[in-house]
């Protein structure tokens, strides 16, 4: 059984930043990067809103920079995933997919969240070529162009409104004959001159040569007046929610109604001593690289304080 003062589960801006701070505090952290080392940003093309990269940076390169920085200051960064967790008693026990068994005095959970997709093959085909699950990350690239947002809740309305200030035109593709969003968000969408809501529409696929050029839709699917509709667009934004990656921990820790791990008093603490959270796994609101990195810093500082107080 391997023992460590600090186990970090997950990578991305939160996990790597936690590793940098924990290593510099001489906690000798062990970090398991998970199935997608670097997290969601490795599926992004250019990142222009992270401080320190004046010309922007590829998402994969930025995550490699963070990983290398964490390694340089002494973090033990491992490929692979933690597949079992026992938080019933301290020290907490874990098992990795390579069979390694670990006892940890503190744990930082930075497993992130996964954007929900419609499940269309074209979403993968055009990923990074017009398909995005983050309007605030990628909207800048669609200035004065035409985009579509899929979804009818508050997130979809927020994304559509954000994009409406950049894009020439925004379509909202909504399955239901109404918006699920709050009344105030509905009103703002309806008042925006360049947002057109396509109620009772489903996406069948996307088309384009070197990127998204349009979407194949069906109106009133399955009804007698079912109708095929094509719209010309340059960008296709998913806004149907995120699924936090909490399967290993939700029997031990509190989650909100959407499944995000709950913080205590606005800090990265959980109800278990020595267990901390960082990044999108506990953030249903901002979901940005910079906020994730900041929360990784906070979690590592809290872990160091906890160990010192013990």
C-alpha positions in Angstrom: 0.0 0.0 0.0 1.5 3.3 -1.1 1.1 6.3 1.2 0.9 10.0 0.2 0.2 13.2 2.0 -1.8 14.5 -1.0 -3.6 12.7 -3.8 -5.0 14.8 -6.7 -7.6 13.1 -8.8 -8.0 14.6 -12.3 -6.0 17.0 -14.4 -6.9 20.1 -16.3 -6.3 23.6 -15.0 -7.6 22.7 -11.5 -5.7 19.5 -11.0 -2.4 20.8 -12.5 -2.6 24.1 -10.5 -3.3 22.1 -7.3 -0.3 20.0 -8.1 1.9 23.0 -8.6 0.9 24.5 -5.2 1.0 21.2 -3.3 4.4 20.4 -4.7 5.8 23.8 -3.8 4.4 23.3 -0.3 6.5 20.1 -0.1 3.4 17.8 0.1 4.9 15.5 -2.5 1.5 15.2 -4.3 0.6 12.2 -6.5 -1.7 13.2 -9.4 -3.7 10.8 -11.5 -4.7 12.5 -14.8 -7.7 10.4 -15.7 -9.1 9.3 -19.0 -8.6 12.7 -20.6 -5.3 14.2 -19.4 -5.6 18.0 -19.5 -9.4 17.9 -19.3 -11.9 19.6 -21.5 -9.4 22.2 -22.8 -7.7 19.5 -24.9 -10.8 19.5 -27.1 -10.6 23.3 -27.6 -8.6 24.9 -30.4 -7.2 28.3 -29.5 -7.6 29.7 -25.9 -7.5 33.5 -25.9 -8.9 34.3 -22.5 -6.3 32.8 -20.2 -3.9 35.5 -18.8 -0.3 35.2 -19.9 -0.8 34.1 -23.5 -1.1 37.4 -25.4 -1.3 35.7 -28.8 -3.6 32.9 -27.6 -2.5 29.3 -27.2 -3.8 25.9 -28.3 -5.7 24.1 -25.5 -3.4 21.1 -25.7 -0.3 23.2 -25.5 -1.6 25.2 -22.5 -2.3 22.0 -20.6 1.1 20.6 -21.5 2.7 23.8 -20.2 0.8 23.4 -16.9 1.6 19.7 -16.6 5.3 20.4 -17.2 5.3 23.2 -14.6 3.8 20.8 -12.1 6.3 18.1 -12.9 9.2 20.6 -12.7 8.3 21.6 -9.1 8.1 18.0 -8.0 4.6 16.6 -8.5 4.4 12.9 -9.3 2.1 13.0 -12.3 0.7 9.7 -13.5 -1.3 8.6 -16.5 -4.3 6.4 -15.7 -7.4 6.8 -13.5 -8.5 6.2 -9.9 -11.3 3.6 -10.2 -12.2 2.9 -6.6 -12.5 5.3 -3.6 -13.1 4.5 0.1 -13.8 7.7 2.0 -15.3 5.9 5.0 -12.3 6.5 7.3 -9.0 8.2 7.4 -6.5 7.8 5.8 -8.6 7.6 2.6 -8.0 4.6 0.4 -7.9 4.4 -3.4 -7.3 2.0 -6.2 -5.9 2.9 -9.6 -6.7 1.2 -12.9 -3.1 -0.2 -13.0 -3.8 -2.0 -9.7 -1.9 0.4 -7.5 -3.4 1.0 -4.0 -2.9 4.3 -2.3 -3.6 5.7 1.2 -3.9 9.5 1.2 -4.0 11.9 4.1 -5.6 14.6 1.9 -7.5 14.3 -1.4 -8.2 17.0 -4.0 -11.0 16.0 -6.3 -10.5 17.8 -9.7 -12.4 15.3 -12.0 -14.2 18.1 -13.9 -17.5 17.9 -15.8 -18.3 16.6 -19.2 -20.4 18.7 -21.6 -23.6 16.9 -22.8 -23.8 16.3 -26.5 -26.7 15.3 -28.7 -24.9 12.1 -29.7 -24.6 12.9 -33.4 -21.6 11.6 -35.4 -21.2 15.1 -36.9 -20.5 16.6 -33.5 -17.3 14.6 -33.3 -16.6 15.1 -37.0 -16.7 18.9 -36.6 -15.3 19.2 -33.1 -13.1 22.3 -33.1 -14.3 23.1 -36.6 -17.5 24.8 -35.7 -18.9 22.6 -32.9 -18.4 23.9 -29.3 -19.8 23.4 -25.9 -18.5 26.7 -24.5 -19.9 30.0 -25.8 -17.7 32.1 -23.6 -14.6 30.2 -24.7 -15.2 30.2 -28.4 -17.8 32.9 -29.2 -15.1 35.4 -30.0 -14.3 33.4 -33.2 -17.8 34.0 -34.6 -17.9 37.8 -34.7 -20.3 39.0 -37.4 -21.1 35.4 -38.4 -24.2 33.2 -37.9 -24.4 30.6 -35.2 -26.9 28.2 -33.6 -27.4 27.3 -29.9 -29.0 24.1 -28.9 -31.1 24.1 -25.8 -34.0 25.9 -24.1 -32.9 26.4 -20.5 -31.2 29.3 -18.7 -27.7 28.2 -20.0 -28.9 28.2 -23.6 -30.5 31.6 -23.2 -27.4 33.0 -21.6 -25.2 31.6 -24.3 -27.5 32.9 -27.0 -27.5 36.4 -25.5 -23.7 36.4 -25.1 -23.3 35.3 -28.7 -25.9 37.9 -29.9 -23.4 40.6 -29.0 -20.7 39.1 -31.2 -22.5 37.2 -34.0 -24.6 38.6 -36.8 -27.4 36.2 -36.1 -28.1 33.5 -33.5 -30.6 30.7 -34.0 -31.8 28.8 -30.9 -32.8 25.2 -31.7 -35.4 24.2 -29.1 -37.0 20.7 -29.0 -40.1 21.9 -27.0 -42.7 24.5 -28.1 -41.5 26.7 -25.2 -38.3 27.8 -23.4 -37.6 26.2 -20.0 -35.6 29.2 -18.9 -36.6 31.7 -16.2 -39.1 34.4 -17.3 -36.5 37.1 -17.3 -34.2 35.1 -19.6 -37.0 34.3 -21.9 -37.9 38.0 -22.2 -34.3 39.0 -22.9 -34.1 36.4 -25.7 -37.4 37.4 -27.3 -36.4 41.1 -27.2 -33.0 40.5 -28.9 -33.3 41.5 -32.5 -30.7 39.1 -33.9 -31.9 35.9 -32.0 -34.4 33.7 -33.8 -35.9 30.8 -31.7 -36.8 27.7 -33.7 -39.3 25.9 -31.5 -40.1 22.2 -31.9 -36.9 21.7 -33.9 -34.5 18.8 -33.6 -31.0 18.6 -35.1 -30.4 15.7 -37.5 -26.9 16.5 -38.5 -24.4 19.1 -39.7 -22.8 19.7 -43.1 -19.8 21.6 -44.5 -16.5 21.1 -46.4 -13.8 22.3 -44.0 -16.0 23.1 -41.1 -19.6 23.6 -40.2 -21.6 25.4 -42.9 -25.1 24.5 -41.9 -27.4 22.2 -39.9 -30.1 19.7 -41.0 -33.1 20.1 -38.8 -36.5 18.5 -38.5 -39.5 20.5 -37.4 -42.3 18.8 -35.4 -40.6 15.4 -35.6 -43.0 12.5 -35.8 -46.1 14.7 -36.4 -48.2 14.7 -39.6 -46.8 18.1 -40.6 -43.2 17.1 -40.0 -40.9 19.3 -42.1 -37.2 19.1 -43.0 -35.3 22.4 -42.5 -31.8 23.4 -43.3 -30.1 26.5 -41.8 -26.8 28.1 -42.9 -24.5 28.5 -39.8 -20.8 28.9 -39.1 -20.9 27.7 -35.5 -23.0 25.1 -33.6 -23.0 25.6 -29.7 -24.3 22.9 -27.3 -26.0 24.3 -24.3 -27.9 21.3 -22.9 -25.9 21.0 -19.7 -22.8 19.4 -18.2 -22.5 16.2 -16.2 -20.0 16.5 -13.3 -17.7 13.5 -13.0 -18.6 12.5 -9.5 -19.4 8.8 -9.8 -16.6 7.7 -7.4 -17.5 10.2 -4.7 -21.3 10.9 -4.6 -21.9 8.1 -2.0 -19.5 9.8 0.4 -20.0 13.5 -0.4 -22.9 15.9 -0.8 -24.0 17.0 -4.3 -26.5 19.6 -5.5 -29.5 18.7 -7.6 -27.4 18.7 -10.8 -24.8 16.4 -9.3 -22.0 18.9 -8.6 -20.0 18.4 -5.4 -21.0 20.9 -2.7 -18.5 23.2 -1.2 -18.6 24.3 2.5 -18.9 28.1 3.2 -17.8 29.0 -0.3 -14.4 27.4 0.2 -13.1 24.2 -1.5 -13.9 22.1 1.6 -16.3 19.1 1.7 -18.1 17.6 4.7 -15.2 15.2 5.1 -12.0 16.4 6.8 -9.0 16.5 4.4 -11.2 16.1 1.2 -11.2 19.1 -1.0 -12.7 20.0 -4.4 -11.4 22.1 -7.3 -12.6 23.0 -10.8 -15.7 22.2 -12.7 -16.7 19.2 -10.6 -17.9 21.7 -8.0 -18.6 24.7 -10.3 -21.9 24.8 -12.2 -21.7 28.6 -12.7 -18.4 29.8 -14.2 -16.7 26.7 -15.8 -13.7 28.7 -17.0 -10.0 27.6 -17.1 -9.0 30.6 -15.0 -11.6 30.0 -12.3 -10.7 26.3 -12.3 -7.0 27.1 -11.9 -7.8 29.5 -9.0 -9.8 26.9 -7.2 -7.0 24.4 -7.6 -4.7 26.9 -5.8 -7.3 27.3 -3.1 -7.7 23.5 -2.6 -3.9 23.0 -2.3 -3.6 25.8 0.2 -6.4 24.3 2.3 -4.8 20.8 2.1 -1.5 22.3 3.3 -3.2 24.1 6.2 -5.1 21.0 7.2 -2.0 18.9 7.4 -0.1 21.6 9.3 -3.0 21.9 11.9 -2.9 18.1 12.4 
